[in-house]
Amino acid sequence: MVRYRIPVLVIAFLILFAERDVYAETLQTIIDETPDGETIILDDRLYSEPVSIDHPITIIGQENSTFQICSNTPAISIAGEGVTIENIKILRCLGESNATALYVSGKNHHLSNIEIEAEQIGILLEGVEHSTFEKIKITGEGKRNGIEIWNSHHNTFLQNEITNVADGFYLERSPTNIFQQNHVEQSRYGLHVMYSNEITVKENRLINNVTGAMIMETENTNVENNLLGGNTQNVNAQGLLLYDVYDSTIKSNQIEENRVGMFIENSEGNIIEENRVYANFIGAQLNRAEKNTITRNAFVLNVNAIQGINSDSNEIIGNFWEDANVLDSDGDGKSNLKYSADPYFLELTEEANEYQLFFHHPGIVVLQKLLKSPDHLLITDQQPLMENIFAQEDKTDSNKGIGWVISGMMIISSLLFILLGRRKS
């Protein structure tokens, strides 16, 4: 009997230490020991320790693979080259944390299908290149930016959703990045570009923010086929703000229901064409904007179509103005009567901001007609279009509005009949 005790004790001892090694193996240890090019499948559980990845591996989460880190260290830090992360969640800390949820440096990374509850910055990029960030959902607390980008280039941000942050995307000194099919709402700026050239902003929905897109200090940038709408939450709200923008293209965007549709300041050599500027308080406002081409845009249902000061050398031609008086004597589709917008009110409010309270007041309208500005100060379209190039879309929207009005009237009428009938009985 005694002779069997020693082998049994040895086996038990080995099993005990083997179990200790298994349970002591953290996710960080697994990451560090995984060879380049290999894949880690995360457990379907909550991870409470931060991890760092600095070599080319793939990490794929299951349905409930979740990180919740209560420290000043990012939940996940990525460096090196060729890291892929898919299908994980990062929750905000239940206490207070000053940490970025996810930190990225290096190149050739691919992050997709990630959900982040961001107490501070959602994703911070520093020195990142040739990487893709797609189908990432970030919900913030309105404190910091959703995705913040510094000194990074040739990256693609595709089909991401960002809500309730300071700036949806903030980038500085980060050229040649692409933003496509992203959705940002309930934030300060949907997209905020600073000192970054050759940016592509395409097919995004930047809605219900203070400003849809704020693009500053850039050259050769392309803003195309975006929806910039419902940005009315502030007295300075705009759909699109261009400041110190040069040689860029603003094309085929839906700019609707903003306080100011487009605000163009200190900008030169840009092409602004085929945009639908619809139902804004002010369609477009120019200040110290020169040598820009504004053509084939449609200005419809704006309280004031366009205003401008110190902006007398732009080529504004062939746009559709809903409030224009038009006459086409030769049938070329362009009016022989020019369309002009007087900057009188802007000049007045520059001297005294308080006069903004009297916008479209009958007295101001009379003064504007009596004290008409000289012709060289007017914003003038020499050949307005006779027909709205977005006529079908505007007709559909108008029909929707009429439908709602009719429905409301029918409901009110029904209620009145019911109340009157009860009184008679």
Short mmCIF file of C-alpha atoms in Angstrom, two decimals:
data_model
loop_
_atom_site.label_atom_id
_atom_site.label_comp_id
_atom_site.label_asym_id
_atom_site.label_seq_id
_atom_site.Cartn_x
_atom_site.Cartn_y
_atom_site.Cartn_z
CA MET A 1 0.00 0.00 0.00
CA VAL A 2 2.85 2.30 0.91
CA ARG A 3 4.50 1.74 -2.44
CA TYR A 4 1.47 3.30 -4.26
CA ARG A 5 1.39 6.47 -2.13
CA ILE A 6 4.45 8.10 -3.65
CA PRO A 7 3.29 7.86 -7.33
CA VAL A 8 -0.18 9.09 -6.36
CA LEU A 9 1.28 12.08 -4.50
CA VAL A 10 3.56 12.92 -7.42
CA ILE A 11 0.67 12.80 -9.91
CA ALA A 12 -1.51 14.96 -7.63
CA PHE A 13 1.35 17.44 -7.24
CA LEU A 14 1.83 17.69 -11.01
CA ILE A 15 -1.92 18.15 -11.63
CA LEU A 16 -2.09 20.90 -9.02
CA PHE A 17 0.72 22.89 -10.60
CA ALA A 18 -0.65 22.34 -14.10
CA GLU A 19 -3.98 23.81 -13.00
CA ARG A 20 -2.21 26.76 -11.43
CA ASP A 21 -0.40 27.44 -14.73
CA VAL A 22 -3.69 27.33 -16.68
CA TYR A 23 -5.44 29.78 -14.37
CA ALA A 24 -2.38 32.03 -14.16
CA GLU A 25 -2.32 32.41 -17.96
CA THR A 26 -3.85 35.85 -18.59
CA LEU A 27 -5.09 37.19 -21.91
CA GLN A 28 -1.95 39.36 -22.08
CA THR A 29 0.19 36.25 -21.75
CA ILE A 30 -1.76 34.51 -24.50
CA ILE A 31 -1.32 37.58 -26.77
CA ASP A 32 2.41 37.78 -26.09
CA GLU A 33 2.91 34.07 -26.81
CA THR A 34 0.78 33.93 -29.98
CA PRO A 35 2.98 33.72 -33.12
CA ASP A 36 2.69 36.29 -35.90
CA GLY A 37 -0.24 35.68 -38.22
CA GLU A 38 -2.16 33.49 -35.77
CA THR A 39 -5.71 34.06 -34.45
CA ILE A 40 -7.02 34.26 -30.88
CA ILE A 41 -10.70 33.54 -30.24
CA LEU A 42 -11.76 35.34 -27.06
CA ASP A 43 -13.89 33.71 -24.41
CA ASP A 44 -17.54 34.71 -24.16
CA ARG A 45 -17.00 36.68 -20.93
CA LEU A 46 -15.98 39.98 -19.30
CA TYR A 47 -12.28 40.96 -19.28
CA SER A 48 -11.24 43.42 -16.57
CA GLU A 49 -7.51 43.78 -17.34
CA PRO A 50 -6.11 46.02 -20.12
CA VAL A 51 -4.08 44.44 -22.92
CA SER A 52 -1.40 45.60 -25.37
CA ILE A 53 -0.84 44.16 -28.84
CA ASP A 54 2.38 44.92 -30.73
CA HIS A 55 2.71 42.21 -33.38
CA PRO A 56 0.56 41.03 -36.33
CA ILE A 57 -2.13 38.78 -34.90
CA THR A 58 -5.92 38.57 -35.18
CA ILE A 59 -8.26 38.76 -32.19
CA ILE A 60 -11.91 37.79 -32.71
CA GLY A 61 -14.54 38.08 -30.02
CA GLN A 62 -17.68 36.07 -29.46
CA GLU A 63 -21.14 37.52 -28.80
CA ASN A 64 -20.35 38.73 -25.27
CA SER A 65 -16.58 39.22 -25.38
CA THR A 66 -16.41 42.45 -23.39
CA PHE A 67 -13.73 44.67 -21.84
CA GLN A 68 -14.45 46.90 -18.85
CA ILE A 69 -11.34 48.57 -17.48
CA CYS A 70 -11.40 50.86 -14.45
CA SER A 71 -7.95 52.43 -14.66
CA ASN A 72 -6.16 55.20 -16.51
CA THR A 73 -4.91 52.72 -19.11
CA PRO A 74 -6.76 52.11 -22.40
CA ALA A 75 -8.69 48.86 -22.50
CA ILE A 76 -6.76 47.89 -25.63
CA SER A 77 -3.51 49.44 -26.92
CA ILE A 78 -2.33 48.59 -30.44
CA ALA A 79 1.12 49.21 -31.90
CA GLY A 80 3.39 47.70 -34.51
CA GLU A 81 1.91 46.43 -37.76
CA GLY A 82 -0.93 44.27 -39.04
CA VAL A 83 -3.20 43.88 -36.00
CA THR A 84 -6.81 42.81 -36.65
CA ILE A 85 -9.56 43.06 -34.03
CA GLU A 86 -13.17 42.07 -34.65
CA ASN A 87 -16.42 41.71 -32.74
CA ILE A 88 -15.68 43.01 -29.23
CA LYS A 89 -17.32 45.42 -26.80
CA ILE A 90 -15.68 48.01 -24.54
CA LEU A 91 -17.89 49.27 -21.71
CA ARG A 92 -17.44 52.45 -19.70
CA CYS A 93 -16.10 52.03 -16.20
CA LEU A 94 -18.73 52.02 -13.46
CA GLY A 95 -16.56 54.49 -11.54
CA GLU A 96 -14.53 57.34 -13.05
CA SER A 97 -11.79 56.85 -15.62
CA ASN A 98 -9.68 59.28 -17.62
CA ALA A 99 -8.54 56.65 -20.08
CA THR A 100 -9.11 56.41 -23.82
CA ALA A 101 -11.12 53.29 -24.58
CA LEU A 102 -8.89 52.16 -27.45
CA TYR A 103 -5.43 53.49 -28.42
CA VAL A 104 -3.84 52.84 -31.83
CA SER A 105 -0.43 53.53 -33.36
CA GLY A 106 1.46 51.80 -36.17
CA LYS A 107 0.19 50.72 -39.59
CA ASN A 108 -1.84 48.24 -41.62
CA HIS A 109 -4.34 47.55 -38.84
CA HIS A 110 -7.97 46.52 -39.33
CA LEU A 111 -10.61 47.15 -36.66
CA SER A 112 -14.25 46.24 -37.28
CA ASN A 113 -17.54 45.43 -35.53
CA ILE A 114 -16.56 47.07 -32.24
CA GLU A 115 -18.96 48.69 -29.77
CA ILE A 116 -17.60 51.31 -27.38
CA GLU A 117 -19.23 53.13 -24.49
CA ALA A 118 -16.84 56.08 -24.19
CA GLU A 119 -16.50 58.07 -21.01
CA GLN A 120 -13.54 59.93 -22.53
CA ILE A 121 -12.08 59.49 -26.05
CA GLY A 122 -13.48 56.49 -27.89
CA ILE A 123 -10.52 55.74 -30.19
CA LEU A 124 -7.26 57.72 -30.25
CA LEU A 125 -4.96 57.42 -33.27
CA GLU A 126 -1.38 58.70 -33.16
CA GLY A 127 0.93 58.08 -36.07
CA VAL A 128 -1.37 55.57 -37.75
CA GLU A 129 -1.19 54.82 -41.48
CA HIS A 130 -2.84 52.56 -44.05
CA SER A 131 -5.39 51.21 -41.56
CA THR A 132 -9.14 50.62 -41.74
CA PHE A 133 -11.76 51.33 -39.07
CA GLU A 134 -15.21 50.11 -40.01
CA LYS A 135 -18.59 49.32 -38.48
CA ILE A 136 -17.54 50.75 -35.11
CA LYS A 137 -20.28 52.10 -32.85
CA ILE A 138 -19.29 54.72 -30.27
CA THR A 139 -21.66 56.22 -27.70
CA GLY A 140 -20.18 58.98 -25.54
CA GLU A 141 -21.13 61.23 -22.67
CA GLY A 142 -20.62 64.47 -24.59
CA LYS A 143 -17.23 65.13 -22.99
CA ARG A 144 -14.58 64.09 -25.51
CA ASN A 145 -14.24 63.10 -29.15
CA GLY A 146 -15.49 59.86 -30.66
CA ILE A 147 -12.47 59.17 -32.90
CA GLU A 148 -9.48 61.50 -32.49
CA ILE A 149 -6.77 61.41 -35.17
CA TRP A 150 -3.27 62.93 -34.90
CA ASN A 151 -0.43 62.81 -37.44
CA SER A 152 -2.04 59.88 -39.24
CA HIS A 153 -2.51 59.38 -42.97
CA HIS A 154 -3.97 57.08 -45.63
CA ASN A 155 -6.59 55.61 -43.31
CA THR A 156 -10.20 54.71 -44.10
CA PHE A 157 -13.16 55.23 -41.73
CA LEU A 158 -16.16 53.37 -43.10
CA GLN A 159 -19.74 52.85 -41.85
CA ASN A 160 -19.10 53.95 -38.27
CA GLU A 161 -21.84 55.29 -35.95
CA ILE A 162 -21.01 57.93 -33.35
CA THR A 163 -23.45 59.56 -30.93
CA ASN A 164 -23.28 62.13 -28.12
CA VAL A 165 -19.61 63.15 -28.20
CA ALA A 166 -17.77 66.47 -28.57
CA ASP A 167 -16.59 65.86 -32.17
CA GLY A 168 -17.55 62.70 -33.99
CA PHE A 169 -14.23 62.73 -35.86
CA TYR A 170 -11.46 65.18 -34.96
CA LEU A 171 -8.34 65.13 -37.07
CA GLU A 172 -5.29 67.36 -37.04
CA ARG A 173 -2.23 67.26 -39.29
CA SER A 174 -3.57 64.05 -40.81
CA PRO A 175 -3.73 64.19 -44.64
CA THR A 176 -5.23 61.80 -47.19
CA ASN A 177 -7.77 60.14 -44.91
CA ILE A 178 -11.13 58.87 -46.20
CA PHE A 179 -14.44 59.22 -44.31
CA GLN A 180 -17.24 57.35 -46.02
CA GLN A 181 -20.78 56.28 -45.06
CA ASN A 182 -20.38 57.29 -41.41
CA HIS A 183 -23.24 58.54 -39.23
CA VAL A 184 -22.72 61.16 -36.49
CA GLU A 185 -25.45 62.85 -34.47
CA GLN A 186 -26.15 64.64 -31.18
CA SER A 187 -22.61 66.01 -31.01
CA ARG A 188 -20.84 69.36 -31.37
CA TYR A 189 -19.20 68.77 -34.77
CA GLY A 190 -19.91 65.68 -36.81
CA LEU A 191 -16.53 66.04 -38.54
CA HIS A 192 -13.79 68.50 -37.55
CA VAL A 193 -10.82 68.82 -39.92
CA MET A 194 -7.74 70.88 -38.96
CA TYR A 195 -4.51 71.40 -40.95
CA SER A 196 -5.10 68.28 -43.04
CA ASN A 197 -4.99 68.23 -46.86
CA GLU A 198 -6.57 65.89 -49.42
CA ILE A 199 -9.35 64.63 -47.18
CA THR A 200 -12.25 62.70 -48.72
CA VAL A 201 -15.65 63.12 -47.05
CA LYS A 202 -18.20 61.05 -48.94
CA GLU A 203 -21.72 59.68 -48.37
CA ASN A 204 -21.80 60.51 -44.65
CA ARG A 205 -24.85 61.46 -42.55
CA LEU A 206 -23.88 64.31 -40.21
CA ILE A 207 -27.20 65.28 -38.67
CA ASN A 208 -28.68 66.91 -35.57
CA ASN A 209 -25.39 68.33 -34.32
CA VAL A 210 -24.32 71.91 -33.66
CA THR A 211 -22.38 71.82 -36.94
CA GLY A 212 -22.40 68.98 -39.45
CA ALA A 213 -18.86 69.38 -40.80
CA MET A 214 -16.30 72.00 -39.78
CA ILE A 215 -13.46 71.96 -42.31
CA MET A 216 -10.54 74.30 -41.62
CA GLU A 217 -7.04 74.83 -42.98
CA THR A 218 -7.16 72.35 -45.84
CA GLU A 219 -6.37 72.09 -49.56
CA ASN A 220 -7.57 69.70 -52.26
CA THR A 221 -10.30 68.20 -50.09
CA ASN A 222 -13.41 66.56 -51.54
CA VAL A 223 -16.81 66.79 -49.78
CA GLU A 224 -19.35 64.88 -51.85
CA ASN A 225 -22.79 63.24 -51.53
CA ASN A 226 -23.18 63.87 -47.81
CA LEU A 227 -26.32 64.65 -45.83
CA LEU A 228 -25.73 67.69 -43.60
CA GLY A 229 -29.04 68.35 -41.91
CA GLY A 230 -30.91 69.36 -38.80
CA ASN A 231 -27.93 71.26 -37.37
CA THR A 232 -29.82 73.97 -35.51
CA GLN A 233 -28.90 73.50 -31.83
CA ASN A 234 -26.85 76.68 -31.51
CA VAL A 235 -26.97 80.28 -32.66
CA ASN A 236 -23.80 79.53 -34.64
CA ALA A 237 -25.01 76.21 -36.08
CA GLN A 238 -24.21 75.32 -39.68
CA GLY A 239 -24.52 72.36 -41.99
CA LEU A 240 -21.07 72.96 -43.48
CA LEU A 241 -18.42 75.43 -42.32
CA LEU A 242 -15.46 76.09 -44.63
CA TYR A 243 -12.68 78.22 -43.13
CA ASP A 244 -9.33 78.70 -44.85
CA VAL A 245 -10.24 76.05 -47.41
CA TYR A 246 -8.49 76.14 -50.78
CA ASP A 247 -8.85 74.39 -54.14
CA SER A 248 -11.41 71.93 -52.81
CA THR A 249 -14.64 70.48 -54.22
CA ILE A 250 -18.03 70.62 -52.47
CA LYS A 251 -20.38 68.62 -54.66
CA SER A 252 -23.80 66.92 -54.65
CA ASN A 253 -24.47 67.33 -50.93
CA GLN A 254 -27.91 67.53 -49.30
CA ILE A 255 -27.69 70.60 -47.04
CA GLU A 256 -31.05 70.96 -45.38
CA GLU A 257 -32.85 72.32 -42.32
CA ASN A 258 -29.81 74.01 -40.77
CA ARG A 259 -29.55 77.45 -39.28
CA VAL A 260 -26.93 78.29 -41.94
CA GLY A 261 -26.56 75.77 -44.74
CA MET A 262 -23.04 76.68 -45.86
CA PHE A 263 -20.76 79.21 -44.16
CA ILE A 264 -17.75 80.01 -46.35
CA GLU A 265 -15.04 82.24 -44.88
CA ASN A 266 -11.45 83.08 -45.84
CA SER A 267 -11.66 80.45 -48.56
CA GLU A 268 -10.43 80.60 -52.13
CA GLY A 269 -10.43 78.63 -55.37
CA ASN A 270 -13.11 76.12 -54.40
CA ILE A 271 -15.76 74.55 -56.65
CA ILE A 272 -19.20 74.40 -55.01
CA GLU A 273 -21.62 72.68 -57.36
CA GLU A 274 -24.80 70.62 -57.62
CA ASN A 275 -25.66 70.92 -53.93
CA ARG A 276 -29.26 70.89 -52.75
CA VAL A 277 -29.56 73.74 -50.25
CA TYR A 278 -33.03 73.24 -48.85
CA ALA A 279 -35.12 74.71 -46.02
CA ASN A 280 -32.30 76.41 -44.13
CA PHE A 281 -32.68 79.69 -42.29
CA ILE A 282 -29.83 81.07 -44.40
CA GLY A 283 -28.86 78.98 -47.42
CA ALA A 284 -25.27 80.19 -47.83
CA GLN A 285 -23.23 82.90 -46.14
CA LEU A 286 -19.92 84.22 -47.46
CA ASN A 287 -17.32 86.33 -45.69
CA ARG A 288 -13.97 87.19 -47.25
CA ALA A 289 -14.41 84.38 -49.74
CA GLU A 290 -12.76 84.93 -53.11
CA LYS A 291 -12.33 83.24 -56.48
CA ASN A 292 -14.73 80.41 -55.68
CA THR A 293 -17.04 78.93 -58.31
CA ILE A 294 -20.65 78.44 -57.17
CA THR A 295 -22.71 76.79 -59.89
CA ARG A 296 -25.67 74.46 -60.52
CA ASN A 297 -26.79 74.51 -56.90
CA ALA A 298 -30.47 74.69 -55.96
CA PHE A 299 -31.56 77.11 -53.24
CA VAL A 300 -35.12 76.18 -52.23
CA LEU A 301 -37.36 77.07 -49.25
CA ASN A 302 -34.61 78.94 -47.40
CA VAL A 303 -35.72 81.98 -45.39
CA ASN A 304 -32.77 83.83 -46.93
CA ALA A 305 -31.06 82.17 -49.89
CA ILE A 306 -27.60 83.77 -49.72
CA GLN A 307 -25.72 86.55 -47.95
CA GLY A 308 -22.19 87.78 -48.35
CA ILE A 309 -19.76 90.55 -47.45
CA ASN A 310 -16.21 91.22 -48.62
CA SER A 311 -16.75 88.51 -51.22
CA ASP A 312 -16.98 90.24 -54.58
CA SER A 313 -14.73 88.16 -56.85
CA ASN A 314 -16.52 84.81 -56.94
CA GLU A 315 -18.02 83.22 -60.03
CA ILE A 316 -21.66 82.64 -59.11
CA ILE A 317 -23.54 81.47 -62.16
CA GLY A 318 -26.21 79.02 -63.25
CA ASN A 319 -27.81 78.27 -59.87
CA PHE A 320 -31.51 77.83 -59.20
CA TRP A 321 -33.03 80.43 -56.84
CA GLU A 322 -36.59 79.80 -55.81
CA ASP A 323 -37.27 83.49 -55.12
CA ALA A 324 -35.73 84.78 -58.36
CA ASN A 325 -37.65 86.68 -61.03
CA VAL A 326 -36.79 84.84 -64.22
CA LEU A 327 -37.29 85.27 -67.97
CA ASP A 328 -35.88 82.93 -70.62
CA SER A 329 -36.26 84.62 -74.01
CA ASP A 330 -33.97 82.31 -76.00
CA GLY A 331 -34.99 78.94 -74.47
CA ASP A 332 -31.52 77.97 -73.22
CA GLY A 333 -32.82 77.15 -69.73
CA LYS A 334 -31.12 80.19 -68.19
CA SER A 335 -32.80 83.41 -67.16
CA ASN A 336 -31.98 86.66 -68.91
CA LEU A 337 -32.66 88.43 -65.62
CA LYS A 338 -29.86 88.30 -63.09
CA TYR A 339 -30.44 87.38 -59.44
CA SER A 340 -28.91 89.60 -56.76
CA ALA A 341 -28.66 89.37 -52.96
CA ASP A 342 -28.02 92.53 -50.96
CA PRO A 343 -25.53 92.26 -48.04
CA TYR A 344 -27.14 95.23 -46.23
CA PHE A 345 -28.33 93.19 -43.26
CA LEU A 346 -24.95 91.46 -42.82
CA GLU A 347 -23.16 94.81 -42.88
CA LEU A 348 -25.60 96.12 -40.29
CA THR A 349 -25.18 93.17 -37.92
CA GLU A 350 -21.38 93.24 -38.20
CA GLU A 351 -21.46 96.68 -36.61
CA ALA A 352 -24.08 95.72 -33.99
CA ASN A 353 -24.79 92.00 -33.43
CA GLU A 354 -27.99 92.86 -31.57
CA TYR A 355 -29.66 93.74 -34.89
CA GLN A 356 -29.82 90.01 -35.70
CA LEU A 357 -33.02 90.03 -33.65
CA PHE A 358 -34.64 92.10 -36.43
CA PHE A 359 -33.86 89.68 -39.26
CA HIS A 360 -36.65 90.00 -41.90
CA HIS A 361 -38.43 92.60 -39.76
CA PRO A 362 -40.59 94.80 -42.05
CA GLY A 363 -38.65 97.89 -41.00
CA ILE A 364 -35.32 96.31 -41.95
CA VAL A 365 -36.75 95.21 -45.31
CA VAL A 366 -37.88 98.80 -46.02
CA LEU A 367 -34.47 100.18 -45.01
CA GLN A 368 -32.72 97.65 -47.23
CA LYS A 369 -34.77 98.80 -50.22
CA LEU A 370 -34.23 102.48 -49.44
CA LEU A 371 -30.51 102.14 -48.73
CA LYS A 372 -29.66 99.64 -51.44
CA SER A 373 -26.00 98.60 -51.55
CA PRO A 374 -23.87 99.49 -54.60
CA ASP A 375 -23.93 96.91 -57.39
CA HIS A 376 -20.32 95.81 -56.82
CA LEU A 377 -21.23 94.70 -53.29
CA LEU A 378 -24.16 92.53 -54.35
CA ILE A 379 -23.89 88.76 -54.69
CA THR A 380 -25.12 88.26 -58.23
CA ASP A 381 -25.92 85.24 -60.39
CA GLN A 382 -25.83 86.52 -63.95
CA GLN A 383 -27.67 83.52 -65.44
CA PRO A 384 -29.96 81.80 -62.92
CA LEU A 385 -31.37 78.43 -63.92
CA MET A 386 -35.00 78.34 -64.94
CA GLU A 387 -35.62 74.88 -63.47
CA ASN A 388 -34.64 73.24 -60.21
CA ILE A 389 -32.26 70.35 -60.89
CA PHE A 390 -33.61 68.68 -57.72
CA ALA A 391 -37.26 69.37 -58.58
CA GLN A 392 -38.46 65.80 -58.03
CA GLU A 393 -36.92 65.55 -54.54
CA ASP A 394 -38.25 68.95 -53.50
CA LYS A 395 -41.71 68.09 -54.83
CA THR A 396 -41.70 64.86 -52.80
CA ASP A 397 -40.69 66.72 -49.64
CA SER A 398 -43.33 69.37 -50.26
CA ASN A 399 -45.99 66.70 -50.76
CA LYS A 400 -44.96 65.10 -47.48
CA GLY A 401 -45.34 68.44 -45.74
CA ILE A 402 -48.75 69.05 -47.31
CA GLY A 403 -49.80 65.55 -46.29
CA TRP A 404 -48.92 66.22 -42.67
CA VAL A 405 -50.80 69.54 -42.73
CA ILE A 406 -53.92 67.91 -44.21
CA SER A 407 -53.74 65.06 -41.69
CA GLY A 408 -53.43 67.53 -38.83
CA MET A 409 -56.41 69.55 -40.07
CA MET A 410 -58.53 66.39 -40.36
CA ILE A 411 -57.65 65.33 -36.81
CA ILE A 412 -58.50 68.78 -35.43
CA SER A 413 -61.78 68.85 -37.38
CA SER A 414 -62.73 65.42 -36.05
CA LEU A 415 -62.04 66.51 -32.47
CA LEU A 416 -64.12 69.67 -32.94
CA PHE A 417 -67.07 67.64 -34.29
CA ILE A 418 -66.86 65.29 -31.33
CA LEU A 419 -66.73 68.13 -28.79
CA LEU A 420 -69.56 70.07 -30.44
CA GLY A 421 -71.69 66.92 -30.67
CA ARG A 422 -71.23 66.23 -26.95
CA ARG A 423 -72.25 69.77 -26.03
CA LYS A 424 -75.47 69.56 -28.11
CA SER A 425 -76.39 66.24 -26.54
#
